[in-house]
XYZ file of C-alpha atoms in Angstrom:
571
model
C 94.915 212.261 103.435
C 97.614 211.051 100.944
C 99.287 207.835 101.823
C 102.666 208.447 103.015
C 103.418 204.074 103.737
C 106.238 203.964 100.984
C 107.173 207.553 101.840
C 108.209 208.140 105.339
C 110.387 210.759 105.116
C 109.674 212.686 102.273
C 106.160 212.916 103.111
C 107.678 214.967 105.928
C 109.578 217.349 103.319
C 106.934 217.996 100.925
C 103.464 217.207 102.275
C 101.391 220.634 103.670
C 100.578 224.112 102.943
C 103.643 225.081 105.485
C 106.116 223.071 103.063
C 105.441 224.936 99.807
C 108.318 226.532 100.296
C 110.387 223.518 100.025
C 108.083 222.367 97.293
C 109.034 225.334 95.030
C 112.674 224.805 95.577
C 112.048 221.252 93.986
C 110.127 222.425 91.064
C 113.065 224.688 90.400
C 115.476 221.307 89.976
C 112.715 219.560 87.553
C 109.943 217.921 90.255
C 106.160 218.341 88.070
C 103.204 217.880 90.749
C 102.551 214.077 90.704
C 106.631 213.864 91.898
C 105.697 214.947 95.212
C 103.388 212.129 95.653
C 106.471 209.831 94.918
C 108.990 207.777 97.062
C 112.535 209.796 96.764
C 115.381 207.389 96.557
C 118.739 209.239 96.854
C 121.368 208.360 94.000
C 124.617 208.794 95.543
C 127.635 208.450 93.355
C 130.878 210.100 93.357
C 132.003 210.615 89.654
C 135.428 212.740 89.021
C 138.408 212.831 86.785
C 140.523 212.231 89.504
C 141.040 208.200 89.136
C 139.556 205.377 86.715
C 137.902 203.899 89.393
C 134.826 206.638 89.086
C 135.288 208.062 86.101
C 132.392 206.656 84.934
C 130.070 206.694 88.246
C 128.029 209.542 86.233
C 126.999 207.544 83.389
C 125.694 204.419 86.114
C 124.123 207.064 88.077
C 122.232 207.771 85.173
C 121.082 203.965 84.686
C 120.542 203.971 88.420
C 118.145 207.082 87.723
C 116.085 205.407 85.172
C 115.604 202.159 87.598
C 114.330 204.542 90.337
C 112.131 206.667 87.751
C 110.524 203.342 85.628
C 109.325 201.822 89.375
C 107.279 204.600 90.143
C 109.881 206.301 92.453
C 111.580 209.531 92.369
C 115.315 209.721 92.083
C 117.865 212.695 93.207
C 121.115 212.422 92.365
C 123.622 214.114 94.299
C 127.477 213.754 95.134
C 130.516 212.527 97.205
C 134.056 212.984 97.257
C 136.754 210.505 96.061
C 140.938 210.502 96.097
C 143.043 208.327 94.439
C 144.753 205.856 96.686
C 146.886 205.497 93.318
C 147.999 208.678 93.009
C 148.459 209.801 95.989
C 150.584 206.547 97.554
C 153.688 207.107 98.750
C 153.297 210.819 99.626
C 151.675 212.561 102.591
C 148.317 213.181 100.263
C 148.071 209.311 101.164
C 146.904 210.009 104.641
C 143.380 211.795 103.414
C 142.534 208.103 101.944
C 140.848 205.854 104.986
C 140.056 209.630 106.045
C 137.862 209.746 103.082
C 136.276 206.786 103.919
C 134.333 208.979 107.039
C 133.993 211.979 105.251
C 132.062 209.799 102.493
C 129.725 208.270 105.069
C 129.266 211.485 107.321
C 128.646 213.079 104.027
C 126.151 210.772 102.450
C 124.639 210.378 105.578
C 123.923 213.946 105.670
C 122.790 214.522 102.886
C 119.940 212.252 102.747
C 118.598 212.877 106.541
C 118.642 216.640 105.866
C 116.748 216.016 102.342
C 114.578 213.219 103.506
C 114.890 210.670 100.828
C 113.352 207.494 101.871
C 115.552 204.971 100.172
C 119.162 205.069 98.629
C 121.194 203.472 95.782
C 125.183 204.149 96.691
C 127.367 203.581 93.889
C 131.402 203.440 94.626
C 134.301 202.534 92.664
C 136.785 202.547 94.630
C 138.675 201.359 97.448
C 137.451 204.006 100.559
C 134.034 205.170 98.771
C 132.909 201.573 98.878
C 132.829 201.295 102.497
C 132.024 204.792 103.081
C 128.506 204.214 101.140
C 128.289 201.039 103.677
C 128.903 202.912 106.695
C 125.833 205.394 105.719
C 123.540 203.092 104.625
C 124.324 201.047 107.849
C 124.053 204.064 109.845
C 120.468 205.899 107.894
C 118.809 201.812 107.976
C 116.749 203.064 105.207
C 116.117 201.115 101.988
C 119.016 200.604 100.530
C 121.207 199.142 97.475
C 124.611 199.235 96.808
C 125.973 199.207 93.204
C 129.825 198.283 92.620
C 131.371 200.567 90.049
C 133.055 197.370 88.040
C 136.713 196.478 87.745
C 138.953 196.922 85.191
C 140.307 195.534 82.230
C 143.795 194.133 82.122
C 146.744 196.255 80.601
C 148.084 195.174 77.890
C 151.822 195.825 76.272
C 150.501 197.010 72.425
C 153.645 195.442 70.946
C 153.579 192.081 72.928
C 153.049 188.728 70.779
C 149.630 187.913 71.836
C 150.724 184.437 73.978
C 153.656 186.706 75.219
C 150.994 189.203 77.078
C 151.080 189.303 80.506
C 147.955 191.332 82.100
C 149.073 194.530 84.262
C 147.555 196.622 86.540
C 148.643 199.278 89.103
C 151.105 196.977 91.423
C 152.903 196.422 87.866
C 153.734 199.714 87.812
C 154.820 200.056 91.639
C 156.914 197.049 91.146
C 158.619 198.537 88.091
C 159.907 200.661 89.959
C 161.389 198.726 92.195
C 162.644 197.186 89.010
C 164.102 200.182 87.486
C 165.944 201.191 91.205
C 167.087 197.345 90.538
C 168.725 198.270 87.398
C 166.131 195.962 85.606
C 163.883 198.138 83.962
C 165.002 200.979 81.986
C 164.019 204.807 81.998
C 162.009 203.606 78.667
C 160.675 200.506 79.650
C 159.429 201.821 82.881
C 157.494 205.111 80.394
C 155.949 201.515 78.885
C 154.645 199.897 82.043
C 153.476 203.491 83.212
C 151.395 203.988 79.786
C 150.056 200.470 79.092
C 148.914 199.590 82.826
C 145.949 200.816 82.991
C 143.684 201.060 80.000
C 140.750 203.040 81.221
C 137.692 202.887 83.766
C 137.290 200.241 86.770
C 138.731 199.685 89.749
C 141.816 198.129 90.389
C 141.963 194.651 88.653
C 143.375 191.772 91.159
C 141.592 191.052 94.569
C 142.881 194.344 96.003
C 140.713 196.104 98.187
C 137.981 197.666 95.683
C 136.765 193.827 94.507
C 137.376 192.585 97.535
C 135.212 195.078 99.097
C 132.742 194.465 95.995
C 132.746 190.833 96.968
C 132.083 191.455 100.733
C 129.099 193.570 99.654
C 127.403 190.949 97.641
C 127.917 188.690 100.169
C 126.753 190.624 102.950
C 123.184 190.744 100.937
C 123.529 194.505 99.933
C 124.016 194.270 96.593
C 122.064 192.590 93.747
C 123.752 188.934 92.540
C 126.358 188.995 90.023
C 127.116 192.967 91.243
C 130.711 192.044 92.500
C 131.726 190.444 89.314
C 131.273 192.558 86.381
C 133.487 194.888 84.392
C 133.056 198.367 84.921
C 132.242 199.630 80.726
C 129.636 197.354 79.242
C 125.631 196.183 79.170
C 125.753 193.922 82.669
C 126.944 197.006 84.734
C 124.524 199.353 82.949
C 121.820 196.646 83.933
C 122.946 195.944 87.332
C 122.540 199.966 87.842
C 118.682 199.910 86.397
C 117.851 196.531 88.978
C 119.410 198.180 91.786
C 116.818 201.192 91.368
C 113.787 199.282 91.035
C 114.768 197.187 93.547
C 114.631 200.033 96.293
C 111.515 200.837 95.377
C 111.077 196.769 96.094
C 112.302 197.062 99.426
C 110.860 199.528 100.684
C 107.126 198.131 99.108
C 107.985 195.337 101.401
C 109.655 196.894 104.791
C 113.281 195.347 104.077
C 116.049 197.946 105.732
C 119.329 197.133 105.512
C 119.510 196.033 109.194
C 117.555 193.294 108.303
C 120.274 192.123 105.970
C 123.068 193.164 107.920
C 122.634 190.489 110.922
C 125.666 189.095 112.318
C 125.167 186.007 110.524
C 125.429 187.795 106.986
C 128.764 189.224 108.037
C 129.642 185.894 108.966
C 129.142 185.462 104.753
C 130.906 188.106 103.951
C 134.212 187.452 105.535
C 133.647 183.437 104.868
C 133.580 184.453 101.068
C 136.180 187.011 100.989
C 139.126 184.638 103.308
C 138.347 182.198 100.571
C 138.844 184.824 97.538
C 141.915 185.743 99.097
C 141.145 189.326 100.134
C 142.765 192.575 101.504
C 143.613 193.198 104.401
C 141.452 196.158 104.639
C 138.671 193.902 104.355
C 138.736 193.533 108.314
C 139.311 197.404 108.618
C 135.942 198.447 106.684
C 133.449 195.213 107.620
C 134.513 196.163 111.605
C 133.081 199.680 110.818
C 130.429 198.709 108.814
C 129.566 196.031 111.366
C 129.923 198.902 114.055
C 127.576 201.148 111.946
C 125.440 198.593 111.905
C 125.289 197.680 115.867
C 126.309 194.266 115.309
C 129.208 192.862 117.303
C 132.526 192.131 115.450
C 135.574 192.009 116.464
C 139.176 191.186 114.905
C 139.090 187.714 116.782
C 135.890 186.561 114.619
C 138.055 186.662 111.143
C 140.437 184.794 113.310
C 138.113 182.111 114.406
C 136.090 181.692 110.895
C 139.639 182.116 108.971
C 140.635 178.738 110.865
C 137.894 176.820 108.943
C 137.719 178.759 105.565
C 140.201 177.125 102.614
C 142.091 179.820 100.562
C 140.299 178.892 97.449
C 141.158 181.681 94.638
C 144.764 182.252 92.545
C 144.168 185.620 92.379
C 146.789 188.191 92.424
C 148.070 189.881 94.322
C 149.684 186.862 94.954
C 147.919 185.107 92.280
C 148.065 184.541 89.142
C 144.899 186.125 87.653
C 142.544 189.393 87.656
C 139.490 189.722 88.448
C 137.911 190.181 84.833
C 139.468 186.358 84.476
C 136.952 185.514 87.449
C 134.011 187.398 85.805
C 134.501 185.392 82.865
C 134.080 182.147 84.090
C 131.416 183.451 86.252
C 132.560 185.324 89.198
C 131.834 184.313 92.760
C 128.476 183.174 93.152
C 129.484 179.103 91.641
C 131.950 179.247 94.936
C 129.228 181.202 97.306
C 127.675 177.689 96.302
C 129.981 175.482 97.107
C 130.509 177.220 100.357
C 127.330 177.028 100.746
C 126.490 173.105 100.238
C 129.354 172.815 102.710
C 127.438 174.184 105.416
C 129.873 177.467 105.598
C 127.283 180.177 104.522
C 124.139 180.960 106.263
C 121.726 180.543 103.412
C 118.703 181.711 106.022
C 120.193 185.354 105.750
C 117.894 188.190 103.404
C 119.472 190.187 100.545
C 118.031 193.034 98.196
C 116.206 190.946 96.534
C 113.909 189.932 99.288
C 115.260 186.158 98.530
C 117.620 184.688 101.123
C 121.144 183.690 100.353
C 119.955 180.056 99.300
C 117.175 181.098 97.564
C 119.239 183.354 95.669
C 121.927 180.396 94.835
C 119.414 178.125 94.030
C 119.686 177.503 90.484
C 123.394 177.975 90.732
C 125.645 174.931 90.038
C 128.561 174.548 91.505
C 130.780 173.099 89.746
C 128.788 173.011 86.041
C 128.778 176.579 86.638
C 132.901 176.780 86.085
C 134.168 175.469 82.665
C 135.996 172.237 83.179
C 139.573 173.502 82.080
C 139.476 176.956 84.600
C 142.329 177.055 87.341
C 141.309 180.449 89.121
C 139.127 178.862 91.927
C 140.539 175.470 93.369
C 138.744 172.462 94.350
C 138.414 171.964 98.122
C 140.640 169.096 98.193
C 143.447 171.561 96.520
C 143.322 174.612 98.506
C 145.907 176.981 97.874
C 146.136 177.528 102.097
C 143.556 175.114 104.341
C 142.901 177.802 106.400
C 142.918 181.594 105.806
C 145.997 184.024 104.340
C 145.031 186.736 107.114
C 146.146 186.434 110.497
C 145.372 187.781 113.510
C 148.509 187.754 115.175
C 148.991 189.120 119.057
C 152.201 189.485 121.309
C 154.857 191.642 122.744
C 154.884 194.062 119.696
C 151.026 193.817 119.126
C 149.395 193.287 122.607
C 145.886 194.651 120.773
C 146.376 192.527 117.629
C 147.871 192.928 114.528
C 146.856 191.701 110.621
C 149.081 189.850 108.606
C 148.524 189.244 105.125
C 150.405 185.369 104.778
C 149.121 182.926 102.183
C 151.891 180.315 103.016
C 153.568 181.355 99.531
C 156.349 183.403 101.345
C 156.264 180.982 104.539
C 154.261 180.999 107.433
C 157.279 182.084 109.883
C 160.344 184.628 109.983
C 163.326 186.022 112.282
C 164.825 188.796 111.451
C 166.722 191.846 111.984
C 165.136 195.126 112.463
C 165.361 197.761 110.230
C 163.436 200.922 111.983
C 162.144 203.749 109.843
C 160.509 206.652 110.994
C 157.587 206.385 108.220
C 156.879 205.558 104.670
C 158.763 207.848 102.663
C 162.172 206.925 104.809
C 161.523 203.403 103.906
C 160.964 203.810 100.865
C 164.268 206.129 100.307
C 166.197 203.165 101.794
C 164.509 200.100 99.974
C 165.245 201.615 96.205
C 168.512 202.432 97.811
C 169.370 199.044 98.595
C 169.666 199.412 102.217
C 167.657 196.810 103.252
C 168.542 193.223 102.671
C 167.175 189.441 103.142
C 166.858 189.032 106.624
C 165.977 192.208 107.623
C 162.572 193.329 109.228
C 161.064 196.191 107.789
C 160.014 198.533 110.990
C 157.815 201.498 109.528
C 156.550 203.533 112.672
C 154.274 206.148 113.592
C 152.021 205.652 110.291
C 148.942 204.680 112.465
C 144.979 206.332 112.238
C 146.700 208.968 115.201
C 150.343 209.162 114.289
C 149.829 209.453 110.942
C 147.405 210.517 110.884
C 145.459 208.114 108.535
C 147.186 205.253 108.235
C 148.672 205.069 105.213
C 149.301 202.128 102.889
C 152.471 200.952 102.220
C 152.294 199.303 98.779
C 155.238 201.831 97.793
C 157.723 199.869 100.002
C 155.979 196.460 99.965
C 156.051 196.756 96.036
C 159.836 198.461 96.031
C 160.377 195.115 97.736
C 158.667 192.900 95.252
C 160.577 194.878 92.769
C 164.010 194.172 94.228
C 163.022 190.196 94.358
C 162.795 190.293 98.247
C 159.483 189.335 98.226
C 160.512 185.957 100.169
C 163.353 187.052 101.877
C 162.271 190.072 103.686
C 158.994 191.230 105.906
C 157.690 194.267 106.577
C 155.455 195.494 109.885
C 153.660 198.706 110.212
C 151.744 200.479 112.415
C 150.046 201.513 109.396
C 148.232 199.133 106.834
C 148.765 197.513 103.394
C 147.384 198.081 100.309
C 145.062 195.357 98.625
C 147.838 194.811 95.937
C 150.646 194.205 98.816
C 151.970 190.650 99.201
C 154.716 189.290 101.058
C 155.703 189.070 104.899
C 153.556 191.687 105.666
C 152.064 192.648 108.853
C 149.829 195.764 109.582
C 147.278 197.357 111.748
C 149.754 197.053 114.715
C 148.084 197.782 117.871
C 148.995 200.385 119.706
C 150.294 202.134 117.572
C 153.534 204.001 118.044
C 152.065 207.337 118.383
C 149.811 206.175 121.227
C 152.498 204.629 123.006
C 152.677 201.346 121.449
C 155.226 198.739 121.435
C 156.126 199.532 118.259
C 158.049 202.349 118.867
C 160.434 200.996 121.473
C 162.273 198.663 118.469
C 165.718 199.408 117.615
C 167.448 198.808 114.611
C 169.490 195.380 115.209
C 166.688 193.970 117.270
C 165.380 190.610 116.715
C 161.904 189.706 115.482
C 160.207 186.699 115.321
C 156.353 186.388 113.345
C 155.030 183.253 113.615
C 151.582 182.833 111.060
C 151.050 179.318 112.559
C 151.019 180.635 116.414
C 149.820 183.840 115.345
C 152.260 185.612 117.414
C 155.055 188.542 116.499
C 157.274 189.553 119.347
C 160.685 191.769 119.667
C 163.111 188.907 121.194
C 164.757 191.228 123.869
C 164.199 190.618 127.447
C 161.906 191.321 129.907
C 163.939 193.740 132.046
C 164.782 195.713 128.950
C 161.140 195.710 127.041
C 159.965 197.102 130.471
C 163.189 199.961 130.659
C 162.477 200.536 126.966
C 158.345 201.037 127.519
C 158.835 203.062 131.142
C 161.798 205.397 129.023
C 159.566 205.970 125.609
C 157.691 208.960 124.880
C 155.257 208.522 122.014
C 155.001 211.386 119.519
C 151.212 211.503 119.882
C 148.771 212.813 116.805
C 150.575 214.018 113.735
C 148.128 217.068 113.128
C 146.441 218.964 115.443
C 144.438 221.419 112.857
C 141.880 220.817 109.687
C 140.926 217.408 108.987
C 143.351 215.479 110.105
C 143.324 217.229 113.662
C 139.687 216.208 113.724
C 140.340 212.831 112.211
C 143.384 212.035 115.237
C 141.240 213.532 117.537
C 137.885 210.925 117.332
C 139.704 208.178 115.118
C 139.357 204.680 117.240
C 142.129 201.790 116.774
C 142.752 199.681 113.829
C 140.998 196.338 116.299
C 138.188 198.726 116.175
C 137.934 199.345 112.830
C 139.531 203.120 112.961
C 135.856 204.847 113.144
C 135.299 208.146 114.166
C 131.836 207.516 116.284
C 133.129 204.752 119.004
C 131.638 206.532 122.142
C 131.675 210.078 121.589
């Protein structure tokens, strides 16, 4: 009887005289007779035209291929979908993204308990397909690596002196816009910002959410060291691609599944080391799904309570000053995972990939020797850009199930102001770049939630028309919705309930008072209690914005943001 140890589930497939037949549909896609005898690792990547971030996810799937193949393993590659968060911002295409994100995972997950691969490299690029790998692997527990797709390079104006360059990436171009409705930019300098930006593959370059997401990953043990912090064209991704398949073959030699790794204590990692980078917001979106995928128990109040002892340690934009391929050159995040670690604020008992723990891992990693001497990106812990962490967990009349602000203390850490209410993103945006709204005012942007949308969109098209107009400090901006990694300012999201579901939210009027405090973690409408109850008892919410096709479906099973927005919370 062949040994079926490191092959639990294809053995199943492909072993017998009854399964020829699904033997002889392998040979027709390139299997030879000693293939059968071989663990199948699943490489799933999702490589398009349709945005830089994966453009080149067929070429690692490749490397990934030969990593699987040179350990003695079989490897299958097959595909997921992808959109452009990019591309489609600002428009009503926008609320397919974090819809994506389940489609990915239901997909992936389907694919490889129908085929019965018994291990999996994942490789994403971007923002949704990152934790949408997560969510499967979390959710199939069977060997597992994750690969990050690599950021990109900074955009560069061609004509610039060289000490005159100033990196772009895709918020330069949102915020030219706002710019150009400014009267700042013209028609030709805009064409400029929209050509140079971005200069080919990678994901988005700051700590937006694709390398924050890349960061959390690493972190969390799922992907091999250094896999965060590498640019997406070159030898070290290629590399990365070849360990990650051998390393499958690794894991599942040894019995290491990925919920093994993903303990609440490595989570615990994860968010330490992304509050400190200075991540997105959707960073506490995608780890409470994964975390739910994963049966652990998260909630938004943890990256409250850990965000009160993590530093904000990293000048990186989108509030920053630098990308992320400046934090791959001096070497990327493990030096701080080490400091963070000799502080006592990671758990260095927690496994990774590599069958090493976290310490083990950052063993031979210095510190400080690790950073060259004259490098400003990651501060000291003495010189913190924030002592405690830029994203808030905020709770009160307008958010009695929580709400996520994105505050690093740059733009203050309270305002009062004067409600503006629009009826969802594209009405905002309309009155930003007309000048409508003005310091003081409270952005109100309603009914954009996972069920009113539906999808929950990002706003980076107002929070960047903002930025553009140079309200960044003088106005804030709330949202049933959520932000984009390359938002900054006064922004709150992820307010729960949401409008459509009869949150408070959608009682605000224009005129109204707001107050968000980021010390108290509170945000309230400043009306009385007589006429907050007359408004709540009076409004009728506009429930799901679809009813049909995947976004019916999506309104129909979609949790809260507290909960992550997953589509499998007690069906």
């Amino acid at each position: 009887m062949a040994d079926t140890t490191n092959r639990p589930h294809s053995s199943i497939v492909v072993d017998g005289n009854d399964r020829a037949p699904a033997r002889s549909m392998l040979r027709a896609v390139g299997f030879q007779d000693e293939d059968f005898k071989k663990p199948q690792i699943g490489i799933a990547g999702s490589p398009s035209d349709l945005t830089p971030c994966n453009m080149h996810l067929g070429e690692l799937a490749e490397h990934a291929t030969v990593g699987v193949d040179n350990a003695g393993g079989k490897a299958v590659n097959f595909s997921t979908i992808t959109v452009s968060d990019g591309i489609s911002m600002g428009t009503k295409g926008m609320r397919y993204s974090l819809v994506s994100r389940d489609v990915i995972a239901d997909s992936i997950e389907t694919v490889v308990a129908a085929e019965g691969f018994d291990g999996l490299v994942a490789i994403g690029g971007c923002d949704k397909n990152m934790p949408g790998c997560m969510i499967a692997i979390a959710r199939l527990n069977r060997p597992a690596v994750f690969v990050y797709g690599g950021t990109i390079l900074p955009g560069l104006m061609p004509h610039d002196e060289e000490e005159q360059r100033n990196p772009m990436d895709i918020v330069s171009v949102f915020e030219a816009v706002g710019k150009h409705a400014k009267g700042e930019l013209t028609d030709e300098e805009l064409k400029e910002v929209e050509k140079y930006a971005i200069p080919g593959a990678g994901s988005c370059g700051g700590m937006y959410t694709a390398n924050t997401m890349a960061s959390a990953i690493e972190a969390l043990g799922m992907s091999l060291p250094g896999s965060s912090a590498q640019v997406a064209i070159g030898e070290p991704k290629r590399k990365d691609c070849e360990m990650a398949g051998a390393a499958v073959l690794k894991l599942l030699e040894n019995g290491i599944k990925p919920r093994d790794i993903m303990t609440r204590k490595a989570f615990e990692n994860a968010i330490t080391t992304c509050l400190a980078l200075g991540g997105s917001t959707n960073l506490i979106l995608h780890m409470l799904a994964i975390a739910h995928s994963a049966d652990v128990k998260l909630s938004i109040d943890d990256f409250k309570e850990i965000g009160e002892r993590v530093p904000l340690l990293a000048d990186l934009k989108p509030f920053g000053k630098y990308n992320m391929s400046h934090l791959v050159r001096i070497g990327g995040i493990r030096p701080m995972m080490k400091m963070l670690l000799d502080r006592g604020m990671l758990h260095g008992d927690c496994l990774t990939v590599t069958g090493e723990t976290i310490a083990e891992s950052l063993k031979d990693v210095q510190p400080y020797a690790s950073y060259p001497d004259e490098q400003d990106i990651i501060r000291p812990f003495d010189q913190p850009i924030k002592e405690t962490t830029h994203l808030r967990i905020l709770r009160g009349n307008l958010a009695p199930g929580g709400a996520v602000g994105k505050i690093t203390g740059k733009e203050g850490l309270y305002f009062k102001g004067v409600a503006k209410v629009y009826e969802g993103e594209e009405e905002a945006l309309i009155g930003i770049l007309r000048g409508d709204v003005v310091a003081g005012d409270v952005v109100v942007i309603r009914n954009e939630g996972p069920v009113g949308g539906p999808g929950m969109r990002e706003m980076l098209s107002p929070t960047s028309a903002v930025a553009g107009r140079g309200l960044i400090k003088e106005v804030a901006l709330i949202t049933d919705g959520r932000f984009s990694g390359g938002s900054h300012g006064f922004d709150v999201g992820h307010i729960t309930p949401e409008a459509a579901k009869g949150g408070p939210i959608g009682i605000v009027k224009s005129g109204d008072l707001i107050e968000i405090d980021a010390v108290k973690n509170t945000m309230d409408l400043l009306i009385d209690d007589a006429e907050y109850e007359a408004r709540m008892a009076a409004f009728k919410p506009t429930g799901a914005g679809s009813k049909r096709g995947v976004l019916g479906k999506y309104a129909a099973t979609v949790a809260t943001a507290s909960d992550g927005a997953v589509t499998d919370k007690d069906l």
